[in-house]
Amino acid sequence: MRTVELLCSAELDASVRAAWHRLTAAGLPSLARNSHPTNRPHLTLAAVDEFPPGAVARLAALLDDVLPLPLRLGEVAVLDGSAPLVWLVRPDPELVALHRAVWAALADADGRSPWHAPGRWQPHLSLALRFRDADAGLAHAVLRAEPLAGAFVAARSYDGATRTVTPLGRAGPPMC
C-alpha cells in the first residue's frame, strides 16, 4: 500500500501529539503508544496498492501548487461508531478540491481504497486506533476539543511494505 498524506504545521503537530499523550495518561488507546519513527499526525488523501508510472511527479507538482493549506479541526469522533478515534478536519473547498485532484492523479492506480473515494472520504487526523465506543465520553472529557487551526505544510507517501516514507511536494518538517 502507498498513501498520499498531508503533514501538519509544527504547532498543530504538537497540539495533536499533546492530545495523544492526554489520552494515554487517561488510560485510553492512543497513537502516542506507536513508537515507529514514521508515526506522526497526518491526513490521508488516498491509498493505493502501488503508484503508477509518473504518479510521484504528478502528485508533487499538484501538492507544490497548494501547500501550505490552512485547516480547521472540528469535533472529536469515533468513525463508523467504533474503531478509530479522530479529530475531524473541516472540509473547506480548497481541501476538497485537492482531494479530488489527488484522486484523479491516481485514476490508473490499482487498489484505490474506497474509504478515500470522493463523496465517502472523511478528512481527519487520527488520535487512536481500535477505540471502544464505551470510552468516547471519557475521550471527549480528556480532550475538551476546542477548535484548532493550523496548516498542512508538507506531504509524504507512506509505503506499507517497507514502512518508509517519501516526501511529496514542498519540503516541510523532517520526514520521519
mmCIF file of C-alpha atoms in Angstrom:
data_model
loop_
_atom_site.group_PDB
_atom_site.id
_atom_site.type_symbol
_atom_site.label_atom_id
_atom_site.label_comp_id
_atom_site.label_asym_id
_atom_site.label_seq_id
_atom_site.Cartn_x
_atom_site.Cartn_y
_atom_site.Cartn_z
ATOM 1 C CA MET A 1 0.000 0.000 0.000
ATOM 2 C CA ARG A 2 1.139 3.535 -0.818
ATOM 3 C CA THR A 3 -0.539 6.619 0.628
ATOM 4 C CA VAL A 4 -0.697 10.312 -0.083
ATOM 5 C CA GLU A 5 -0.626 12.201 3.227
ATOM 6 C CA LEU A 6 -0.631 15.845 4.282
ATOM 7 C CA LEU A 7 1.549 16.828 7.252
ATOM 8 C CA CYS A 8 0.679 19.427 9.870
ATOM 9 C CA SER A 9 2.477 22.624 10.780
ATOM 10 C CA ALA A 10 4.768 22.291 13.802
ATOM 11 C CA GLU A 11 2.256 23.957 16.132
ATOM 12 C CA LEU A 12 -0.645 21.769 15.060
ATOM 13 C CA ASP A 13 1.546 18.658 15.125
ATOM 14 C CA ALA A 14 2.443 19.496 18.746
ATOM 15 C CA SER A 15 -1.240 20.000 19.650
ATOM 16 C CA VAL A 16 -2.236 16.640 18.208
ATOM 17 C CA ARG A 17 0.666 14.888 19.940
ATOM 18 C CA ALA A 18 -0.373 16.547 23.221
ATOM 19 C CA ALA A 19 -3.869 15.119 22.696
ATOM 20 C CA TRP A 20 -2.336 11.661 22.112
ATOM 21 C CA HIS A 21 -0.481 11.976 25.429
ATOM 22 C CA ARG A 22 -3.603 13.125 27.326
ATOM 23 C CA LEU A 23 -5.426 10.036 26.057
ATOM 24 C CA THR A 24 -2.546 7.807 27.181
ATOM 25 C CA ALA A 25 -2.447 9.476 30.606
ATOM 26 C CA ALA A 26 -6.172 8.723 30.985
ATOM 27 C CA GLY A 27 -5.538 5.034 30.225
ATOM 28 C CA LEU A 28 -7.201 5.222 26.817
ATOM 29 C CA PRO A 29 -5.942 3.912 23.475
ATOM 30 C CA SER A 30 -3.728 6.454 21.743
ATOM 31 C CA LEU A 31 -1.322 6.795 18.842
ATOM 32 C CA ALA A 32 1.244 8.021 21.388
ATOM 33 C CA ARG A 33 1.876 4.321 22.003
ATOM 34 C CA ASN A 34 3.036 3.794 18.407
ATOM 35 C CA SER A 35 6.792 4.206 18.609
ATOM 36 C CA HIS A 36 7.578 3.687 14.911
ATOM 37 C CA PRO A 37 9.609 6.667 13.605
ATOM 38 C CA THR A 38 7.103 7.300 10.790
ATOM 39 C CA ASN A 39 4.231 7.827 13.257
ATOM 40 C CA ARG A 40 3.094 11.447 13.133
ATOM 41 C CA PRO A 41 -0.159 13.376 12.758
ATOM 42 C CA HIS A 42 -1.283 13.399 9.140
ATOM 43 C CA LEU A 43 -4.335 13.458 6.884
ATOM 44 C CA THR A 44 -4.566 10.670 4.306
ATOM 45 C CA LEU A 45 -5.869 11.797 0.917
ATOM 46 C CA ALA A 46 -5.559 8.452 -0.878
ATOM 47 C CA ALA A 47 -4.247 4.911 -0.542
ATOM 48 C CA VAL A 48 -3.434 2.611 -3.464
ATOM 49 C CA ASP A 49 -1.660 -0.705 -3.951
ATOM 50 C CA GLU A 50 1.204 0.928 -5.905
ATOM 51 C CA PHE A 51 1.788 4.269 -7.578
ATOM 52 C CA PRO A 52 1.520 4.028 -11.367
ATOM 53 C CA PRO A 53 4.383 5.380 -13.513
ATOM 54 C CA GLY A 54 4.690 9.154 -13.285
ATOM 55 C CA ALA A 55 2.371 9.464 -10.276
ATOM 56 C CA VAL A 56 5.014 10.769 -7.867
ATOM 57 C CA ALA A 57 5.918 13.643 -10.210
ATOM 58 C CA ARG A 58 2.236 14.451 -10.852
ATOM 59 C CA LEU A 59 1.450 14.412 -7.138
ATOM 60 C CA ALA A 60 4.492 16.521 -6.218
ATOM 61 C CA ALA A 61 3.568 19.193 -8.764
ATOM 62 C CA LEU A 62 -0.042 19.217 -7.608
ATOM 63 C CA LEU A 63 0.910 19.471 -3.943
ATOM 64 C CA ASP A 64 3.533 22.164 -4.545
ATOM 65 C CA ASP A 65 0.801 24.317 -6.090
ATOM 66 C CA VAL A 66 -1.426 24.242 -2.973
ATOM 67 C CA LEU A 67 0.808 23.881 0.085
ATOM 68 C CA PRO A 68 0.670 25.349 2.632
ATOM 69 C CA LEU A 69 -3.063 24.765 3.002
ATOM 70 C CA PRO A 70 -4.914 26.233 6.012
ATOM 71 C CA LEU A 71 -7.127 23.922 8.043
ATOM 72 C CA ARG A 72 -9.513 23.948 10.975
ATOM 73 C CA LEU A 73 -10.200 20.976 13.150
ATOM 74 C CA GLY A 74 -13.776 20.148 14.046
ATOM 75 C CA GLU A 75 -15.109 17.708 16.582
ATOM 76 C CA VAL A 76 -13.576 14.570 18.005
ATOM 77 C CA ALA A 77 -15.471 11.497 16.780
ATOM 78 C CA VAL A 78 -15.299 7.727 16.583
ATOM 79 C CA LEU A 79 -15.527 6.854 12.874
ATOM 80 C CA ASP A 80 -18.233 4.420 11.870
ATOM 81 C CA GLY A 81 -19.317 4.095 15.506
ATOM 82 C CA SER A 82 -16.224 2.123 16.502
ATOM 83 C CA ALA A 83 -12.552 1.807 15.627
ATOM 84 C CA PRO A 84 -10.503 4.969 15.078
ATOM 85 C CA LEU A 85 -10.907 7.973 17.344
ATOM 86 C CA VAL A 86 -10.253 11.011 15.164
ATOM 87 C CA TRP A 87 -10.209 14.764 15.072
ATOM 88 C CA LEU A 88 -12.356 15.662 12.081
ATOM 89 C CA VAL A 89 -10.902 18.213 9.662
ATOM 90 C CA ARG A 90 -13.412 20.700 8.314
ATOM 91 C CA PRO A 91 -13.581 20.025 4.564
ATOM 92 C CA ASP A 92 -13.212 23.518 3.149
ATOM 93 C CA PRO A 93 -13.434 23.937 -0.650
ATOM 94 C CA GLU A 94 -9.636 24.026 -1.143
ATOM 95 C CA LEU A 95 -9.121 20.745 0.718
ATOM 96 C CA VAL A 96 -11.981 19.069 -1.139
ATOM 97 C CA ALA A 97 -10.574 20.263 -4.484
ATOM 98 C CA LEU A 98 -7.110 18.959 -3.575
ATOM 99 C CA HIS A 99 -8.559 15.606 -2.563
ATOM 100 C CA ARG A 100 -10.404 15.276 -5.881
ATOM 101 C CA ALA A 101 -7.257 16.254 -7.805
ATOM 102 C CA VAL A 102 -5.158 13.642 -5.963
ATOM 103 C CA TRP A 103 -7.826 11.019 -6.610
ATOM 104 C CA ALA A 104 -7.790 11.957 -10.314
ATOM 105 C CA ALA A 105 -3.964 11.839 -10.437
ATOM 106 C CA LEU A 106 -4.201 8.237 -9.223
ATOM 107 C CA ALA A 107 -7.040 7.247 -11.571
ATOM 108 C CA ASP A 108 -4.967 4.496 -13.185
ATOM 109 C CA ALA A 109 -3.631 3.078 -9.887
ATOM 110 C CA ASP A 110 -4.617 -0.420 -8.834
ATOM 111 C CA GLY A 111 -6.310 -0.957 -5.494
ATOM 112 C CA ARG A 112 -7.562 2.547 -4.750
ATOM 113 C CA SER A 113 -9.021 2.489 -1.239
ATOM 114 C CA PRO A 114 -12.777 3.055 -1.342
ATOM 115 C CA TRP A 115 -12.533 4.773 2.085
ATOM 116 C CA HIS A 116 -10.792 7.663 0.322
ATOM 117 C CA ALA A 117 -13.132 7.997 -2.642
ATOM 118 C CA PRO A 118 -14.670 11.440 -3.198
ATOM 119 C CA GLY A 119 -18.054 11.522 -1.530
ATOM 120 C CA ARG A 120 -17.062 8.872 1.008
ATOM 121 C CA TRP A 121 -13.805 10.301 2.393
ATOM 122 C CA GLN A 122 -13.950 11.860 5.858
ATOM 123 C CA PRO A 123 -10.921 14.102 6.372
ATOM 124 C CA HIS A 124 -9.438 13.552 9.827
ATOM 125 C CA LEU A 125 -6.342 13.308 11.968
ATOM 126 C CA SER A 126 -6.217 10.001 13.847
ATOM 127 C CA LEU A 127 -5.923 10.032 17.631
ATOM 128 C CA ALA A 128 -6.306 6.308 18.421
ATOM 129 C CA LEU A 129 -6.971 3.037 16.625
ATOM 130 C CA ARG A 130 -9.200 0.213 17.872
ATOM 131 C CA PHE A 131 -11.119 2.624 20.063
ATOM 132 C CA ARG A 132 -14.128 1.424 22.037
ATOM 133 C CA ASP A 133 -17.438 3.289 21.847
ATOM 134 C CA ALA A 134 -17.729 2.974 25.635
ATOM 135 C CA ASP A 135 -14.649 5.199 26.022
ATOM 136 C CA ALA A 136 -15.923 8.027 23.801
ATOM 137 C CA GLY A 137 -17.351 10.074 26.703
ATOM 138 C CA LEU A 138 -14.085 9.933 28.634
ATOM 139 C CA ALA A 139 -12.109 10.791 25.496
ATOM 140 C CA HIS A 140 -14.237 13.892 24.910
ATOM 141 C CA ALA A 141 -13.741 14.964 28.536
ATOM 142 C CA VAL A 142 -9.971 14.404 28.316
ATOM 143 C CA LEU A 143 -9.587 16.229 25.015
ATOM 144 C CA ARG A 144 -12.050 19.065 25.601
ATOM 145 C CA ALA A 145 -11.908 19.665 21.874
ATOM 146 C CA GLU A 146 -11.514 23.368 21.347
ATOM 147 C CA PRO A 147 -11.486 24.362 17.688
ATOM 148 C CA LEU A 148 -7.895 24.344 16.497
ATOM 149 C CA ALA A 149 -6.488 25.825 13.343
ATOM 150 C CA GLY A 150 -3.221 25.362 11.559
ATOM 151 C CA ALA A 151 -1.956 24.372 8.172
ATOM 152 C CA PHE A 152 -0.867 21.411 6.156
ATOM 153 C CA VAL A 153 2.674 22.350 5.183
ATOM 154 C CA ALA A 154 4.143 19.261 3.521
ATOM 155 C CA ALA A 155 3.155 15.943 2.004
ATOM 156 C CA ARG A 156 4.539 12.436 2.018
ATOM 157 C CA SER A 157 3.800 8.928 0.879
ATOM 158 C CA TYR A 158 3.933 6.008 3.279
ATOM 159 C CA ASP A 159 4.934 2.615 1.860
ATOM 160 C CA GLY A 160 3.230 -0.073 3.929
ATOM 161 C CA ALA A 161 5.514 -2.839 2.646
ATOM 162 C CA THR A 162 8.779 -1.167 3.672
ATOM 163 C CA ARG A 163 7.342 1.084 6.434
ATOM 164 C CA THR A 164 9.172 4.047 4.937
ATOM 165 C CA VAL A 165 8.115 7.495 3.786
ATOM 166 C CA THR A 166 8.906 9.508 0.681
ATOM 167 C CA PRO A 167 8.464 13.294 0.568
ATOM 168 C CA LEU A 168 5.861 14.575 -1.914
ATOM 169 C CA GLY A 169 5.683 18.230 -2.708
ATOM 170 C CA ARG A 170 7.065 21.044 -0.580
ATOM 171 C CA ALA A 171 9.833 20.467 1.871
ATOM 172 C CA GLY A 172 8.446 20.813 5.349
ATOM 173 C CA PRO A 173 9.092 19.291 8.730
ATOM 174 C CA PRO A 174 11.539 16.372 8.779
ATOM 175 C CA MET A 175 10.065 13.335 7.047
ATOM 176 C CA CYS A 176 10.473 10.859 9.829
#
